[in-house]
JSON list of C-alpha atoms in Angstrom, two decimals:
[
{"chain": "A", "resi": 1, "resn": "MET", "atom": "CA", "xyz": [52.92, 11.05, -42.72]},
{"chain": "A", "resi": 2, "resn": "SER", "atom": "CA", "xyz": [51.44, 8.77, -45.31]},
{"chain": "A", "resi": 3, "resn": "LYS", "atom": "CA", "xyz": [49.57, 10.17, -48.27]},
{"chain": "A", "resi": 4, "resn": "TRP", "atom": "CA", "xyz": [46.45, 8.26, -47.26]},
{"chain": "A", "resi": 5, "resn": "LEU", "atom": "CA", "xyz": [46.14, 10.29, -44.03]},
{"chain": "A", "resi": 6, "resn": "GLU", "atom": "CA", "xyz": [46.35, 13.63, -45.78]},
{"chain": "A", "resi": 7, "resn": "GLY", "atom": "CA", "xyz": [43.49, 15.92, -46.71]},
{"chain": "A", "resi": 8, "resn": "ARG", "atom": "CA", "xyz": [40.23, 14.35, -47.63]},
{"chain": "A", "resi": 9, "resn": "ASN", "atom": "CA", "xyz": [41.10, 10.87, -46.45]},
{"chain": "A", "resi": 10, "resn": "LEU", "atom": "CA", "xyz": [41.93, 12.23, -42.99]},
{"chain": "A", "resi": 11, "resn": "ASN", "atom": "CA", "xyz": [38.60, 14.04, -42.79]},
{"chain": "A", "resi": 12, "resn": "THR", "atom": "CA", "xyz": [36.80, 10.87, -43.84]},
{"chain": "A", "resi": 13, "resn": "LEU", "atom": "CA", "xyz": [38.66, 8.84, -41.20]},
{"chain": "A", "resi": 14, "resn": "LEU", "atom": "CA", "xyz": [37.83, 11.39, -38.49]},
{"chain": "A", "resi": 15, "resn": "GLY", "atom": "CA", "xyz": [34.19, 11.41, -39.61]},
{"chain": "A", "resi": 16, "resn": "LEU", "atom": "CA", "xyz": [34.04, 7.63, -39.41]},
{"chain": "A", "resi": 17, "resn": "ILE", "atom": "CA", "xyz": [35.59, 7.71, -35.92]},
{"chain": "A", "resi": 18, "resn": "GLN", "atom": "CA", "xyz": [32.99, 10.27, -34.82]},
{"chain": "A", "resi": 19, "resn": "ILE", "atom": "CA", "xyz": [30.17, 8.14, -36.24]},
{"chain": "A", "resi": 20, "resn": "ALA", "atom": "CA", "xyz": [31.58, 5.05, -34.50]},
{"chain": "A", "resi": 21, "resn": "ALA", "atom": "CA", "xyz": [31.81, 6.97, -31.21]},
{"chain": "A", "resi": 22, "resn": "LEU", "atom": "CA", "xyz": [28.23, 8.20, -31.64]},
{"chain": "A", "resi": 23, "resn": "ILE", "atom": "CA", "xyz": [26.98, 4.66, -32.34]},
{"chain": "A", "resi": 24, "resn": "ALA", "atom": "CA", "xyz": [28.87, 3.35, -29.29]},
{"chain": "A", "resi": 25, "resn": "GLY", "atom": "CA", "xyz": [27.37, 6.12, -27.15]},
{"chain": "A", "resi": 26, "resn": "LEU", "atom": "CA", "xyz": [23.89, 5.37, -28.43]},
{"chain": "A", "resi": 27, "resn": "ALA", "atom": "CA", "xyz": [24.35, 1.65, -27.76]},
{"chain": "A", "resi": 28, "resn": "TYR", "atom": "CA", "xyz": [25.58, 2.38, -24.23]},
{"chain": "A", "resi": 29, "resn": "GLY", "atom": "CA", "xyz": [22.69, 4.79, -23.60]},
{"chain": "A", "resi": 30, "resn": "TRP", "atom": "CA", "xyz": [20.18, 2.24, -24.89]},
{"chain": "A", "resi": 31, "resn": "SER", "atom": "CA", "xyz": [21.59, -0.45, -22.61]},
{"chain": "A", "resi": 32, "resn": "GLN", "atom": "CA", "xyz": [21.31, 1.95, -19.66]},
{"chain": "A", "resi": 33, "resn": "ILE", "atom": "CA", "xyz": [17.69, 2.64, -20.56]},
{"chain": "A", "resi": 34, "resn": "GLU", "atom": "CA", "xyz": [16.98, -1.09, -20.72]},
{"chain": "A", "resi": 35, "resn": "ASN", "atom": "CA", "xyz": [18.68, -1.64, -17.35]},
{"chain": "A", "resi": 36, "resn": "ASN", "atom": "CA", "xyz": [16.67, 1.19, -15.81]},
{"chain": "A", "resi": 37, "resn": "ASP", "atom": "CA", "xyz": [13.51, -0.21, -17.34]},
{"chain": "A", "resi": 38, "resn": "LYS", "atom": "CA", "xyz": [14.29, -3.64, -15.90]},
{"chain": "A", "resi": 39, "resn": "ARG", "atom": "CA", "xyz": [14.95, -2.15, -12.45]},
{"chain": "A", "resi": 40, "resn": "HIS", "atom": "CA", "xyz": [11.74, -0.13, -12.62]},
{"chain": "A", "resi": 41, "resn": "THR", "atom": "CA", "xyz": [9.78, -3.22, -13.67]},
{"chain": "A", "resi": 42, "resn": "GLU", "atom": "CA", "xyz": [11.25, -5.16, -10.72]},
{"chain": "A", "resi": 43, "resn": "ALA", "atom": "CA", "xyz": [10.49, -2.28, -8.35]},
{"chain": "A", "resi": 44, "resn": "ILE", "atom": "CA", "xyz": [6.91, -2.10, -9.62]},
{"chain": "A", "resi": 45, "resn": "ALA", "atom": "CA", "xyz": [6.51, -5.86, -9.13]},
{"chain": "A", "resi": 46, "resn": "LYS", "atom": "CA", "xyz": [7.77, -5.55, -5.54]},
{"chain": "A", "resi": 47, "resn": "LEU", "atom": "CA", "xyz": [5.39, -2.66, -4.88]},
{"chain": "A", "resi": 48, "resn": "GLU", "atom": "CA", "xyz": [2.50, -4.65, -6.32]},
{"chain": "A", "resi": 49, "resn": "ASP", "atom": "CA", "xyz": [3.41, -7.59, -4.04]},
{"chain": "A", "resi": 50, "resn": "ALA", "atom": "CA", "xyz": [3.54, -5.27, -1.04]},
{"chain": "A", "resi": 51, "resn": "ASP", "atom": "CA", "xyz": [0.20, -3.75, -2.09]},
{"chain": "A", "resi": 52, "resn": "ARG", "atom": "CA", "xyz": [-1.41, -7.22, -2.24]},
{"chain": "A", "resi": 53, "resn": "GLU", "atom": "CA", "xyz": [-0.03, -8.07, 1.22]},
{"chain": "A", "resi": 54, "resn": "LEU", "atom": "CA", "xyz": [-1.31, -4.79, 2.68]},
{"chain": "A", "resi": 55, "resn": "LYS", "atom": "CA", "xyz": [-4.74, -5.37, 1.16]},
{"chain": "A", "resi": 56, "resn": "LYS", "atom": "CA", "xyz": [-4.82, -8.85, 2.72]},
{"chain": "A", "resi": 57, "resn": "GLU", "atom": "CA", "xyz": [-3.82, -7.44, 6.11]},
{"chain": "A", "resi": 58, "resn": "ILE", "atom": "CA", "xyz": [-6.38, -4.63, 5.85]},
{"chain": "A", "resi": 59, "resn": "SER", "atom": "CA", "xyz": [-9.05, -7.17, 4.97]},
{"chain": "A", "resi": 60, "resn": "THR", "atom": "CA", "xyz": [-8.06, -9.32, 7.96]},
{"chain": "A", "resi": 61, "resn": "VAL", "atom": "CA", "xyz": [-8.12, -6.32, 10.31]},
{"chain": "A", "resi": 62, "resn": "ARG", "atom": "CA", "xyz": [-11.48, -5.22, 8.90]},
{"chain": "A", "resi": 63, "resn": "ASP", "atom": "CA", "xyz": [-12.93, -8.72, 9.40]},
{"chain": "A", "resi": 64, "resn": "ARG", "atom": "CA", "xyz": [-11.66, -8.84, 12.98]},
{"chain": "A", "resi": 65, "resn": "ALA", "atom": "CA", "xyz": [-13.02, -5.36, 13.68]},
{"chain": "A", "resi": 66, "resn": "ASP", "atom": "CA", "xyz": [-16.41, -6.35, 12.26]},
{"chain": "A", "resi": 67, "resn": "ALA", "atom": "CA", "xyz": [-16.46, -9.45, 14.47]},
{"chain": "A", "resi": 68, "resn": "LYS", "atom": "CA", "xyz": [-15.57, -7.41, 17.56]},
{"chain": "A", "resi": 69, "resn": "LEU", "atom": "CA", "xyz": [-18.20, -4.81, 16.67]},
{"chain": "A", "resi": 70, "resn": "GLU", "atom": "CA", "xyz": [-20.80, -7.55, 16.37]},
{"chain": "A", "resi": 71, "resn": "ILE", "atom": "CA", "xyz": [-19.83, -8.90, 19.81]},
{"chain": "A", "resi": 72, "resn": "LEU", "atom": "CA", "xyz": [-19.92, -5.40, 21.33]},
{"chain": "A", "resi": 73, "resn": "THR", "atom": "CA", "xyz": [-23.31, -4.71, 19.76]},
{"chain": "A", "resi": 74, "resn": "ARG", "atom": "CA", "xyz": [-24.69, -7.96, 21.18]},
{"chain": "A", "resi": 75, "resn": "ASP", "atom": "CA", "xyz": [-23.17, -7.21, 24.59]},
{"chain": "A", "resi": 76, "resn": "MET", "atom": "CA", "xyz": [-24.64, -3.70, 24.56]},
{"chain": "A", "resi": 77, "resn": "GLY", "atom": "CA", "xyz": [-28.05, -5.22, 23.84]},
{"chain": "A", "resi": 78, "resn": "GLU", "atom": "CA", "xyz": [-27.61, -7.49, 26.84]},
{"chain": "A", "resi": 79, "resn": "VAL", "atom": "CA", "xyz": [-26.51, -4.55, 29.01]},
{"chain": "A", "resi": 80, "resn": "LYS", "atom": "CA", "xyz": [-29.55, -2.52, 27.94]},
{"chain": "A", "resi": 81, "resn": "ALA", "atom": "CA", "xyz": [-31.86, -5.44, 28.71]},
{"chain": "A", "resi": 82, "resn": "SER", "atom": "CA", "xyz": [-30.23, -5.84, 32.15]},
{"chain": "A", "resi": 83, "resn": "LEU", "atom": "CA", "xyz": [-30.59, -2.12, 32.85]},
{"chain": "A", "resi": 84, "resn": "ARG", "atom": "CA", "xyz": [-34.29, -2.26, 31.92]},
{"chain": "A", "resi": 85, "resn": "GLU", "atom": "CA", "xyz": [-34.75, -5.18, 34.33]},
{"chain": "A", "resi": 86, "resn": "ILE", "atom": "CA", "xyz": [-32.90, -3.30, 37.08]},
{"chain": "A", "resi": 87, "resn": "ASN", "atom": "CA", "xyz": [-35.02, -0.21, 36.42]},
{"chain": "A", "resi": 88, "resn": "THR", "atom": "CA", "xyz": [-38.19, -2.30, 36.60]},
{"chain": "A", "resi": 89, "resn": "ASN", "atom": "CA", "xyz": [-37.03, -3.90, 39.86]},
{"chain": "A", "resi": 90, "resn": "LEU", "atom": "CA", "xyz": [-36.14, -0.50, 41.37]},
{"chain": "A", "resi": 91, "resn": "LYS", "atom": "CA", "xyz": [-39.55, 0.89, 40.42]},
{"chain": "A", "resi": 92, "resn": "TRP", "atom": "CA", "xyz": [-41.23, -2.12, 42.04]},
{"chain": "A", "resi": 93, "resn": "ILE", "atom": "CA", "xyz": [-39.08, -1.77, 45.18]},
{"chain": "A", "resi": 94, "resn": "ILE", "atom": "CA", "xyz": [-39.84, 1.96, 45.41]},
{"chain": "A", "resi": 95, "resn": "SER", "atom": "CA", "xyz": [-43.54, 1.51, 44.78]},
{"chain": "A", "resi": 96, "resn": "ASN", "atom": "CA", "xyz": [-43.80, -1.33, 47.32]},
{"chain": "A", "resi": 97, "resn": "ALA", "atom": "CA", "xyz": [-41.58, 0.20, 49.99]},
{"chain": "A", "resi": 98, "resn": "PRO", "atom": "CA", "xyz": [-43.37, 1.14, 53.20]},
{"chain": "A", "resi": 99, "resn": "ARG", "atom": "CA", "xyz": [-44.06, 4.84, 53.49]},
{"chain": "A", "resi": 100, "resn": "THR", "atom": "CA", "xyz": [-42.57, 6.25, 56.68]},
{"chain": "A", "resi": 101, "resn": "GLY", "atom": "CA", "xyz": [-42.90, 9.86, 55.76]},
{"chain": "A", "resi": 102, "resn": "GLN", "atom": "CA", "xyz": [-39.24, 10.21, 55.04]},
{"chain": "A", "resi": 103, "resn": "PRO", "atom": "CA", "xyz": [-38.10, 11.32, 51.62]}
]
């Protein structure tokens, strides 16, 4: 074994190797964090796109429902008016019907 690898020099070499391994581990960990951050950013962007699409669809459905409700409300008004006319006609028929003594 060479004199350089004995004693203090060996401890220094091992310490440098440990520091190099630590730095490599930190660099790898940092790159993993950046990759995860990039994936999370992409996932958030996709979720925001989906959220915008859902809001558009909800708005479209709401607009269609409002239009249908408006039509139904108008139709119900027409039905009520028709029922009032029928009621008026029935009252007239009953009041003008000949009385034969039968209920």
